[in-house]
Amino acid sequence: MNRSIWIYLLVMALVSFIVRVLPVTLIRRQIKNRFVRSFLFYLPYATLAVMTFPAILSISEDSRCGAAAFAVSVITAWFTKNLFLSAVLGCAAAFAAILIL
């Protein structure tokens, strides 16, 4: 294995560790600021969206397939509130769009 891969893995592990341990060690009391609390509450959702949205659009060579999957997933999640169903229907929409286009 290349040496740089080990360096990348080490840096990734350190960053992940610091992000998880630093708040526990620095913040001893409950956070009372409404803005900070809402920011920390929505941060995981925003991070997940930022990581998955580009992957959805680049699911195939044609970005319309990813857009179809995204639209079906959002509509299904909005109306049913079922994450599993929206993921399955989004995958099915992407597969159908790939076959059609």
PDB file of N, CA and C in Angstrom:
ATOM      1  N   MET A   1       0.828  -1.170   0.000  1.00  0.00           N
ATOM      2  CA  MET A   1       0.000   0.000   0.000  1.00  0.00           C
ATOM      3  C   MET A   1       0.879   1.242   0.000  1.00  0.00           C
ATOM      4  N   ASN A   2       0.392   2.265  -0.638  1.00  0.00           N
ATOM      5  CA  ASN A   2       1.144   3.507  -0.718  1.00  0.00           C
ATOM      6  C   ASN A   2       1.200   4.189   0.653  1.00  0.00           C
ATOM      7  N   ARG A   3       2.320   4.857   0.931  1.00  0.00           N
ATOM      8  CA  ARG A   3       2.494   5.511   2.223  1.00  0.00           C
ATOM      9  C   ARG A   3       1.529   6.664   2.438  1.00  0.00           C
ATOM     10  N   SER A   4       1.159   7.348   1.361  1.00  0.00           N
ATOM     11  CA  SER A   4       0.277   8.505   1.503  1.00  0.00           C
ATOM     12  C   SER A   4      -1.120   8.081   1.947  1.00  0.00           C
ATOM     13  N   ILE A   5      -1.544   6.876   1.608  1.00  0.00           N
ATOM     14  CA  ILE A   5      -2.855   6.401   2.046  1.00  0.00           C
ATOM     15  C   ILE A   5      -2.893   6.278   3.563  1.00  0.00           C
ATOM     16  N   TRP A   6      -1.798   5.791   4.145  1.00  0.00           N
ATOM     17  CA  TRP A   6      -1.734   5.686   5.602  1.00  0.00           C
ATOM     18  C   TRP A   6      -1.762   7.066   6.257  1.00  0.00           C
ATOM     19  N   ILE A   7      -1.126   8.026   5.629  1.00  0.00           N
ATOM     20  CA  ILE A   7      -1.151   9.395   6.163  1.00  0.00           C
ATOM     21  C   ILE A   7      -2.569   9.954   6.097  1.00  0.00           C
ATOM     22  N   TYR A   8      -3.253   9.721   4.983  1.00  0.00           N
ATOM     23  CA  TYR A   8      -4.639  10.182   4.850  1.00  0.00           C
ATOM     24  C   TYR A   8      -5.529   9.547   5.914  1.00  0.00           C
ATOM     25  N   LEU A   9      -5.356   8.250   6.131  1.00  0.00           N
ATOM     26  CA  LEU A   9      -6.157   7.566   7.143  1.00  0.00           C
ATOM     27  C   LEU A   9      -5.865   8.089   8.544  1.00  0.00           C
ATOM     28  N   LEU A  10      -4.620   8.355   8.836  1.00  0.00           N
ATOM     29  CA  LEU A  10      -4.250   8.887  10.145  1.00  0.00           C
ATOM     30  C   LEU A  10      -4.845  10.277  10.369  1.00  0.00           C
ATOM     31  N   VAL A  11      -4.749  11.135   9.367  1.00  0.00           N
ATOM     32  CA  VAL A  11      -5.321  12.479   9.490  1.00  0.00           C
ATOM     33  C   VAL A  11      -6.837  12.400   9.660  1.00  0.00           C
ATOM     34  N   MET A  12      -7.481  11.542   8.895  1.00  0.00           N
ATOM     35  CA  MET A  12      -8.928  11.378   9.010  1.00  0.00           C
ATOM     36  C   MET A  12      -9.320  10.892  10.404  1.00  0.00           C
ATOM     37  N   ALA A  13      -8.575   9.942  10.942  1.00  0.00           N
ATOM     38  CA  ALA A  13      -8.871   9.428  12.280  1.00  0.00           C
ATOM     39  C   ALA A  13      -8.670  10.506  13.331  1.00  0.00           C
ATOM     40  N   LEU A  14      -7.606  11.280  13.218  1.00  0.00           N
ATOM     41  CA  LEU A  14      -7.358  12.354  14.177  1.00  0.00           C
ATOM     42  C   LEU A  14      -8.444  13.426  14.126  1.00  0.00           C
ATOM     43  N   VAL A  15      -8.852  13.815  12.936  1.00  0.00           N
ATOM     44  CA  VAL A  15      -9.899  14.825  12.806  1.00  0.00           C
ATOM     45  C   VAL A  15     -11.208  14.308  13.381  1.00  0.00           C
ATOM     46  N   SER A  16     -11.546  13.067  13.085  1.00  0.00           N
ATOM     47  CA  SER A  16     -12.776  12.488  13.631  1.00  0.00           C
ATOM     48  C   SER A  16     -12.726  12.420  15.147  1.00  0.00           C
ATOM     49  N   PHE A  17     -11.584  12.048  15.683  1.00  0.00           N
ATOM     50  CA  PHE A  17     -11.432  11.962  17.128  1.00  0.00           C
ATOM     51  C   PHE A  17     -11.534  13.336  17.779  1.00  0.00           C
ATOM     52  N   ILE A  18     -10.871  14.317  17.194  1.00  0.00           N
ATOM     53  CA  ILE A  18     -10.893  15.671  17.758  1.00  0.00           C
ATOM     54  C   ILE A  18     -12.297  16.253  17.727  1.00  0.00           C
ATOM     55  N   VAL A  19     -13.019  16.046  16.644  1.00  0.00           N
ATOM     56  CA  VAL A  19     -14.368  16.582  16.529  1.00  0.00           C
ATOM     57  C   VAL A  19     -15.288  15.960  17.577  1.00  0.00           C
ATOM     58  N   ARG A  20     -15.075  14.729  17.930  1.00  0.00           N
ATOM     59  CA  ARG A  20     -15.940  14.066  18.909  1.00  0.00           C
ATOM     60  C   ARG A  20     -15.515  14.337  20.352  1.00  0.00           C
ATOM     61  N   VAL A  21     -14.232  14.474  20.600  1.00  0.00           N
ATOM     62  CA  VAL A  21     -13.744  14.608  21.967  1.00  0.00           C
ATOM     63  C   VAL A  21     -13.685  16.065  22.421  1.00  0.00           C
ATOM     64  N   LEU A  22     -13.370  16.974  21.536  1.00  0.00           N
ATOM     65  CA  LEU A  22     -13.195  18.370  21.917  1.00  0.00           C
ATOM     66  C   LEU A  22     -14.432  18.993  22.563  1.00  0.00           C
ATOM     67  N   PRO A  23     -15.635  18.827  22.024  1.00  0.00           N
ATOM     68  CA  PRO A  23     -16.793  19.412  22.706  1.00  0.00           C
ATOM     69  C   PRO A  23     -17.032  18.836  24.098  1.00  0.00           C
ATOM     70  N   VAL A  24     -16.762  17.564  24.274  1.00  0.00           N
ATOM     71  CA  VAL A  24     -16.975  16.936  25.583  1.00  0.00           C
ATOM     72  C   VAL A  24     -15.992  17.479  26.610  1.00  0.00           C
ATOM     73  N   THR A  25     -14.783  17.739  26.193  1.00  0.00           N
ATOM     74  CA  THR A  25     -13.771  18.213  27.139  1.00  0.00           C
ATOM     75  C   THR A  25     -13.856  19.715  27.397  1.00  0.00           C
ATOM     76  N   LEU A  26     -14.285  20.503  26.420  1.00  0.00           N
ATOM     77  CA  LEU A  26     -14.310  21.952  26.586  1.00  0.00           C
ATOM     78  C   LEU A  26     -15.612  22.488  27.164  1.00  0.00           C
ATOM     79  N   ILE A  27     -16.720  21.880  26.830  1.00  0.00           N
ATOM     80  CA  ILE A  27     -18.018  22.393  27.274  1.00  0.00           C
ATOM     81  C   ILE A  27     -18.513  21.524  28.422  1.00  0.00           C
ATOM     82  N   ARG A  28     -18.533  22.093  29.604  1.00  0.00           N
ATOM     83  CA  ARG A  28     -18.923  21.348  30.802  1.00  0.00           C
ATOM     84  C   ARG A  28     -20.386  21.587  31.188  1.00  0.00           C
ATOM     85  N   ARG A  29     -20.950  22.717  30.789  1.00  0.00           N
ATOM     86  CA  ARG A  29     -22.309  23.027  31.204  1.00  0.00           C
ATOM     87  C   ARG A  29     -23.243  23.005  29.998  1.00  0.00           C
ATOM     88  N   GLN A  30     -24.530  23.087  30.270  1.00  0.00           N
ATOM     89  CA  GLN A  30     -25.523  23.046  29.206  1.00  0.00           C
ATOM     90  C   GLN A  30     -25.478  24.344  28.405  1.00  0.00           C
ATOM     91  N   ILE A  31     -25.637  24.218  27.090  1.00  0.00           N
ATOM     92  CA  ILE A  31     -25.638  25.380  26.207  1.00  0.00           C
ATOM     93  C   ILE A  31     -27.033  25.997  26.246  1.00  0.00           C
ATOM     94  N   LYS A  32     -27.112  27.302  26.556  1.00  0.00           N
ATOM     95  CA  LYS A  32     -28.405  27.958  26.696  1.00  0.00           C
ATOM     96  C   LYS A  32     -28.727  28.891  25.539  1.00  0.00           C
ATOM     97  N   ASN A  33     -27.772  29.200  24.720  1.00  0.00           N
ATOM     98  CA  ASN A  33     -28.002  30.076  23.574  1.00  0.00           C
ATOM     99  C   ASN A  33     -28.843  29.343  22.530  1.00  0.00           C
ATOM    100  N   ARG A  34     -29.980  29.949  22.141  1.00  0.00           N
ATOM    101  CA  ARG A  34     -30.892  29.283  21.207  1.00  0.00           C
ATOM    102  C   ARG A  34     -30.259  29.094  19.829  1.00  0.00           C
ATOM    103  N   PHE A  35     -29.484  30.083  19.383  1.00  0.00           N
ATOM    104  CA  PHE A  35     -28.861  29.984  18.072  1.00  0.00           C
ATOM    105  C   PHE A  35     -27.846  28.837  18.033  1.00  0.00           C
ATOM    106  N   VAL A  36     -27.003  28.758  19.030  1.00  0.00           N
ATOM    107  CA  VAL A  36     -25.987  27.695  19.075  1.00  0.00           C
ATOM    108  C   VAL A  36     -26.652  26.333  19.188  1.00  0.00           C
ATOM    109  N   ARG A  37     -27.695  26.229  20.008  1.00  0.00           N
ATOM    110  CA  ARG A  37     -28.398  24.951  20.153  1.00  0.00           C
ATOM    111  C   ARG A  37     -29.044  24.519  18.842  1.00  0.00           C
ATOM    112  N   SER A  38     -29.701  25.451  18.139  1.00  0.00           N
ATOM    113  CA  SER A  38     -30.324  25.085  16.868  1.00  0.00           C
ATOM    114  C   SER A  38     -29.271  24.769  15.817  1.00  0.00           C
ATOM    115  N   PHE A  39     -28.145  25.499  15.846  1.00  0.00           N
ATOM    116  CA  PHE A  39     -27.051  25.209  14.919  1.00  0.00           C
ATOM    117  C   PHE A  39     -26.519  23.798  15.141  1.00  0.00           C
ATOM    118  N   LEU A  40     -26.275  23.431  16.385  1.00  0.00           N
ATOM    119  CA  LEU A  40     -25.757  22.096  16.689  1.00  0.00           C
ATOM    120  C   LEU A  40     -26.792  21.014  16.417  1.00  0.00           C
ATOM    121  N   PHE A  41     -28.079  21.349  16.529  1.00  0.00           N
ATOM    122  CA  PHE A  41     -29.121  20.359  16.257  1.00  0.00           C
ATOM    123  C   PHE A  41     -29.192  20.030  14.772  1.00  0.00           C
ATOM    124  N   TYR A  42     -29.111  21.044  13.909  1.00  0.00           N
ATOM    125  CA  TYR A  42     -29.258  20.824  12.468  1.00  0.00           C
ATOM    126  C   TYR A  42     -27.950  20.518  11.754  1.00  0.00           C
ATOM    127  N   LEU A  43     -26.837  20.612  12.416  1.00  0.00           N
ATOM    128  CA  LEU A  43     -25.543  20.373  11.786  1.00  0.00           C
ATOM    129  C   LEU A  43     -25.400  18.970  11.187  1.00  0.00           C
ATOM    130  N   PRO A  44     -25.787  17.885  11.882  1.00  0.00           N
ATOM    131  CA  PRO A  44     -25.647  16.562  11.255  1.00  0.00           C
ATOM    132  C   PRO A  44     -26.497  16.401   9.993  1.00  0.00           C
ATOM    133  N   TYR A  45     -27.693  16.975   9.983  1.00  0.00           N
ATOM    134  CA  TYR A  45     -28.555  16.873   8.807  1.00  0.00           C
ATOM    135  C   TYR A  45     -27.966  17.640   7.630  1.00  0.00           C
ATOM    136  N   ALA A  46     -27.435  18.816   7.899  1.00  0.00           N
ATOM    137  CA  ALA A  46     -26.826  19.601   6.828  1.00  0.00           C
ATOM    138  C   ALA A  46     -25.583  18.909   6.287  1.00  0.00           C
ATOM    139  N   THR A  47     -24.788  18.335   7.168  1.00  0.00           N
ATOM    140  CA  THR A  47     -23.594  17.622   6.731  1.00  0.00           C
ATOM    141  C   THR A  47     -23.944  16.412   5.883  1.00  0.00           C
ATOM    142  N   LEU A  48     -24.943  15.666   6.300  1.00  0.00           N
ATOM    143  CA  LEU A  48     -25.381  14.511   5.519  1.00  0.00           C
ATOM    144  C   LEU A  48     -25.897  14.932   4.154  1.00  0.00           C
ATOM    145  N   ALA A  49     -26.648  16.016   4.092  1.00  0.00           N
ATOM    146  CA  ALA A  49     -27.157  16.501   2.813  1.00  0.00           C
ATOM    147  C   ALA A  49     -26.033  16.949   1.897  1.00  0.00           C
ATOM    148  N   VAL A  50     -25.041  17.626   2.456  1.00  0.00           N
ATOM    149  CA  VAL A  50     -23.920  18.097   1.647  1.00  0.00           C
ATOM    150  C   VAL A  50     -23.105  16.934   1.099  1.00  0.00           C
ATOM    151  N   MET A  51     -23.011  15.852   1.853  1.00  0.00           N
ATOM    152  CA  MET A  51     -22.237  14.698   1.389  1.00  0.00           C
ATOM    153  C   MET A  51     -23.005  13.854   0.386  1.00  0.00           C
ATOM    154  N   THR A  52     -24.325  13.742   0.522  1.00  0.00           N
ATOM    155  CA  THR A  52     -25.075  12.836  -0.340  1.00  0.00           C
ATOM    156  C   THR A  52     -25.609  13.492  -1.607  1.00  0.00           C
ATOM    157  N   PHE A  53     -25.883  14.789  -1.590  1.00  0.00           N
ATOM    158  CA  PHE A  53     -26.473  15.429  -2.768  1.00  0.00           C
ATOM    159  C   PHE A  53     -25.591  15.317  -4.014  1.00  0.00           C
ATOM    160  N   PRO A  54     -24.278  15.599  -3.953  1.00  0.00           N
ATOM    161  CA  PRO A  54     -23.459  15.414  -5.155  1.00  0.00           C
ATOM    162  C   PRO A  54     -23.410  13.957  -5.628  1.00  0.00           C
ATOM    163  N   ALA A  55     -23.451  13.021  -4.698  1.00  0.00           N
ATOM    164  CA  ALA A  55     -23.435  11.604  -5.087  1.00  0.00           C
ATOM    165  C   ALA A  55     -24.734  11.219  -5.787  1.00  0.00           C
ATOM    166  N   ILE A  56     -25.834  11.815  -5.368  1.00  0.00           N
ATOM    167  CA  ILE A  56     -27.112  11.521  -6.019  1.00  0.00           C
ATOM    168  C   ILE A  56     -27.098  12.022  -7.456  1.00  0.00           C
ATOM    169  N   LEU A  57     -26.602  13.233  -7.665  1.00  0.00           N
ATOM    170  CA  LEU A  57     -26.604  13.790  -9.016  1.00  0.00           C
ATOM    171  C   LEU A  57     -25.601  13.110  -9.937  1.00  0.00           C
ATOM    172  N   SER A  58     -24.561  12.518  -9.388  1.00  0.00           N
ATOM    173  CA  SER A  58     -23.558  11.854 -10.232  1.00  0.00           C
ATOM    174  C   SER A  58     -23.743  10.338 -10.231  1.00  0.00           C
ATOM    175  N   ILE A  59     -24.979   9.889 -10.106  1.00  0.00           N
ATOM    176  CA  ILE A  59     -25.251   8.452 -10.057  1.00  0.00           C
ATOM    177  C   ILE A  59     -24.972   7.781 -11.400  1.00  0.00           C
ATOM    178  N   SER A  60     -25.102   8.526 -12.479  1.00  0.00           N
ATOM    179  CA  SER A  60     -24.783   7.995 -13.805  1.00  0.00           C
ATOM    180  C   SER A  60     -24.198   9.134 -14.634  1.00  0.00           C
ATOM    181  N   GLU A  61     -23.923   8.843 -15.895  1.00  0.00           N
ATOM    182  CA  GLU A  61     -23.360   9.871 -16.766  1.00  0.00           C
ATOM    183  C   GLU A  61     -24.353  10.995 -17.017  1.00  0.00           C
ATOM    184  N   ASP A  62     -25.635  10.663 -17.028  1.00  0.00           N
ATOM    185  CA  ASP A  62     -26.685  11.645 -17.279  1.00  0.00           C
ATOM    186  C   ASP A  62     -27.216  12.146 -15.940  1.00  0.00           C
ATOM    187  N   SER A  63     -27.092  13.436 -15.698  1.00  0.00           N
ATOM    188  CA  SER A  63     -27.521  13.976 -14.407  1.00  0.00           C
ATOM    189  C   SER A  63     -29.036  13.985 -14.247  1.00  0.00           C
ATOM    190  N   ARG A  64     -29.772  13.778 -15.322  1.00  0.00           N
ATOM    191  CA  ARG A  64     -31.233  13.715 -15.214  1.00  0.00           C
ATOM    192  C   ARG A  64     -31.682  12.497 -14.422  1.00  0.00           C
ATOM    193  N   CYS A  65     -30.903  11.421 -14.466  1.00  0.00           N
ATOM    194  CA  CYS A  65     -31.236  10.227 -13.674  1.00  0.00           C
ATOM    195  C   CYS A  65     -31.141  10.537 -12.180  1.00  0.00           C
ATOM    196  N   GLY A  66     -30.101  11.220 -11.787  1.00  0.00           N
ATOM    197  CA  GLY A  66     -29.955  11.611 -10.393  1.00  0.00           C
ATOM    198  C   GLY A  66     -31.017  12.604  -9.968  1.00  0.00           C
ATOM    199  N   ALA A  67     -31.369  13.529 -10.875  1.00  0.00           N
ATOM    200  CA  ALA A  67     -32.421  14.501 -10.558  1.00  0.00           C
ATOM    201  C   ALA A  67     -33.766  13.807 -10.377  1.00  0.00           C
ATOM    202  N   ALA A  68     -34.036  12.786 -11.185  1.00  0.00           N
ATOM    203  CA  ALA A  68     -35.286  12.028 -11.037  1.00  0.00           C
ATOM    204  C   ALA A  68     -35.306  11.285  -9.702  1.00  0.00           C
ATOM    205  N   ALA A  69     -34.194  10.662  -9.357  1.00  0.00           N
ATOM    206  CA  ALA A  69     -34.114   9.950  -8.076  1.00  0.00           C
ATOM    207  C   ALA A  69     -34.288  10.908  -6.909  1.00  0.00           C
ATOM    208  N   PHE A  70     -33.653  12.071  -6.998  1.00  0.00           N
ATOM    209  CA  PHE A  70     -33.761  13.071  -5.938  1.00  0.00           C
ATOM    210  C   PHE A  70     -35.203  13.561  -5.794  1.00  0.00           C
ATOM    211  N   ALA A  71     -35.849  13.859  -6.920  1.00  0.00           N
ATOM    212  CA  ALA A  71     -37.222  14.361  -6.873  1.00  0.00           C
ATOM    213  C   ALA A  71     -38.170  13.330  -6.276  1.00  0.00           C
ATOM    214  N   VAL A  72     -38.046  12.081  -6.704  1.00  0.00           N
ATOM    215  CA  VAL A  72     -38.914  11.025  -6.168  1.00  0.00           C
ATOM    216  C   VAL A  72     -38.655  10.827  -4.681  1.00  0.00           C
ATOM    217  N   SER A  73     -37.414  10.854  -4.268  1.00  0.00           N
ATOM    218  CA  SER A  73     -37.083  10.666  -2.851  1.00  0.00           C
ATOM    219  C   SER A  73     -37.624  11.799  -1.990  1.00  0.00           C
ATOM    220  N   VAL A  74     -37.485  13.021  -2.461  1.00  0.00           N
ATOM    221  CA  VAL A  74     -37.968  14.166  -1.679  1.00  0.00           C
ATOM    222  C   VAL A  74     -39.488  14.146  -1.574  1.00  0.00           C
ATOM    223  N   ILE A  75     -40.157  13.874  -2.676  1.00  0.00           N
ATOM    224  CA  ILE A  75     -41.628  13.835  -2.659  1.00  0.00           C
ATOM    225  C   ILE A  75     -42.119  12.707  -1.766  1.00  0.00           C
ATOM    226  N   THR A  76     -41.502  11.546  -1.865  1.00  0.00           N
ATOM    227  CA  THR A  76     -41.914  10.415  -1.030  1.00  0.00           C
ATOM    228  C   THR A  76     -41.654  10.703   0.445  1.00  0.00           C
ATOM    229  N   ALA A  77     -40.497  11.275   0.752  1.00  0.00           N
ATOM    230  CA  ALA A  77     -40.183  11.590   2.149  1.00  0.00           C
ATOM    231  C   ALA A  77     -41.120  12.662   2.690  1.00  0.00           C
ATOM    232  N   TRP A  78     -41.473  13.616   1.860  1.00  0.00           N
ATOM    233  CA  TRP A  78     -42.355  14.698   2.304  1.00  0.00           C
ATOM    234  C   TRP A  78     -43.739  14.170   2.666  1.00  0.00           C
ATOM    235  N   PHE A  79     -44.275  13.276   1.842  1.00  0.00           N
ATOM    236  CA  PHE A  79     -45.645  12.826   2.061  1.00  0.00           C
ATOM    237  C   PHE A  79     -45.763  11.629   3.000  1.00  0.00           C
ATOM    238  N   THR A  80     -44.779  10.746   3.010  1.00  0.00           N
ATOM    239  CA  THR A  80     -44.910   9.532   3.829  1.00  0.00           C
ATOM    240  C   THR A  80     -44.101   9.583   5.117  1.00  0.00           C
ATOM    241  N   LYS A  81     -43.074  10.424   5.186  1.00  0.00           N
ATOM    242  CA  LYS A  81     -42.168  10.499   6.349  1.00  0.00           C
ATOM    243  C   LYS A  81     -41.479   9.159   6.618  1.00  0.00           C
ATOM    244  N   ASN A  82     -41.280   8.377   5.574  1.00  0.00           N
ATOM    245  CA  ASN A  82     -40.682   7.057   5.696  1.00  0.00           C
ATOM    246  C   ASN A  82     -39.352   7.065   4.942  1.00  0.00           C
ATOM    247  N   LEU A  83     -38.258   7.032   5.665  1.00  0.00           N
ATOM    248  CA  LEU A  83     -36.941   7.118   5.053  1.00  0.00           C
ATOM    249  C   LEU A  83     -36.625   5.903   4.190  1.00  0.00           C
ATOM    250  N   PHE A  84     -36.980   4.725   4.680  1.00  0.00           N
ATOM    251  CA  PHE A  84     -36.688   3.514   3.914  1.00  0.00           C
ATOM    252  C   PHE A  84     -37.446   3.503   2.596  1.00  0.00           C
ATOM    253  N   LEU A  85     -38.724   3.855   2.642  1.00  0.00           N
ATOM    254  CA  LEU A  85     -39.536   3.871   1.423  1.00  0.00           C
ATOM    255  C   LEU A  85     -39.021   4.913   0.442  1.00  0.00           C
ATOM    256  N   SER A  86     -38.623   6.074   0.924  1.00  0.00           N
ATOM    257  CA  SER A  86     -38.119   7.101   0.014  1.00  0.00           C
ATOM    258  C   SER A  86     -36.785   6.681  -0.609  1.00  0.00           C
ATOM    259  N   ALA A  87     -35.948   5.978   0.141  1.00  0.00           N
ATOM    260  CA  ALA A  87     -34.680   5.498  -0.419  1.00  0.00           C
ATOM    261  C   ALA A  87     -34.919   4.427  -1.475  1.00  0.00           C
ATOM    262  N   VAL A  88     -35.841   3.507  -1.195  1.00  0.00           N
ATOM    263  CA  VAL A  88     -36.139   2.437  -2.159  1.00  0.00           C
ATOM    264  C   VAL A  88     -36.744   3.017  -3.431  1.00  0.00           C
ATOM    265  N   LEU A  89     -37.698   3.926  -3.285  1.00  0.00           N
ATOM    266  CA  LEU A  89     -38.322   4.523  -4.470  1.00  0.00           C
ATOM    267  C   LEU A  89     -37.352   5.421  -5.230  1.00  0.00           C
ATOM    268  N   GLY A  90     -36.446   6.076  -4.531  1.00  0.00           N
ATOM    269  CA  GLY A  90     -35.423   6.866  -5.211  1.00  0.00           C
ATOM    270  C   GLY A  90     -34.479   5.990  -6.028  1.00  0.00           C
ATOM    271  N   CYS A  91     -34.095   4.854  -5.458  1.00  0.00           N
ATOM    272  CA  CYS A  91     -33.250   3.903  -6.209  1.00  0.00           C
ATOM    273  C   CYS A  91     -33.988   3.347  -7.417  1.00  0.00           C
ATOM    274  N   ALA A  92     -35.261   3.030  -7.217  1.00  0.00           N
ATOM    275  CA  ALA A  92     -36.067   2.518  -8.335  1.00  0.00           C
ATOM    276  C   ALA A  92     -36.223   3.579  -9.417  1.00  0.00           C
ATOM    277  N   ALA A  93     -36.413   4.830  -9.034  1.00  0.00           N
ATOM    278  CA  ALA A  93     -36.535   5.908 -10.016  1.00  0.00           C
ATOM    279  C   ALA A  93     -35.227   6.103 -10.776  1.00  0.00           C
ATOM    280  N   ALA A  94     -34.106   6.010 -10.084  1.00  0.00           N
ATOM    281  CA  ALA A  94     -32.814   6.135 -10.757  1.00  0.00           C
ATOM    282  C   ALA A  94     -32.598   4.990 -11.730  1.00  0.00           C
ATOM    283  N   PHE A  95     -32.953   3.792 -11.317  1.00  0.00           N
ATOM    284  CA  PHE A  95     -32.803   2.627 -12.195  1.00  0.00           C
ATOM    285  C   PHE A  95     -33.709   2.748 -13.417  1.00  0.00           C
ATOM    286  N   ALA A  96     -34.953   3.187 -13.211  1.00  0.00           N
ATOM    287  CA  ALA A  96     -35.874   3.360 -14.333  1.00  0.00           C
ATOM    288  C   ALA A  96     -35.403   4.460 -15.266  1.00  0.00           C
ATOM    289  N   ALA A  97     -34.878   5.531 -14.700  1.00  0.00           N
ATOM    290  CA  ALA A  97     -34.385   6.626 -15.544  1.00  0.00           C
ATOM    291  C   ALA A  97     -33.162   6.198 -16.350  1.00  0.00           C
ATOM    292  N   ILE A  98     -32.319   5.379 -15.764  1.00  0.00           N
ATOM    293  CA  ILE A  98     -31.156   4.872 -16.501  1.00  0.00           C
ATOM    294  C   ILE A  98     -31.600   3.984 -17.652  1.00  0.00           C
ATOM    295  N   LEU A  99     -32.602   3.146 -17.402  1.00  0.00           N
ATOM    296  CA  LEU A  99     -33.114   2.284 -18.473  1.00  0.00           C
ATOM    297  C   LEU A  99     -33.787   3.075 -19.580  1.00  0.00           C
ATOM    298  N   ILE A 100     -34.532   4.113 -19.219  1.00  0.00           N
ATOM    299  CA  ILE A 100     -35.265   4.899 -20.207  1.00  0.00           C
ATOM    300  C   ILE A 100     -34.320   5.818 -20.990  1.00  0.00           C
ATOM    301  N   LEU A 101     -33.418   6.474 -20.276  1.00  0.00           N
ATOM    302  CA  LEU A 101     -32.528   7.422 -20.945  1.00  0.00           C
ATOM    303  C   LEU A 101     -31.302   6.701 -21.478  1.00  0.00           C
TER     304      LEU A 101
END
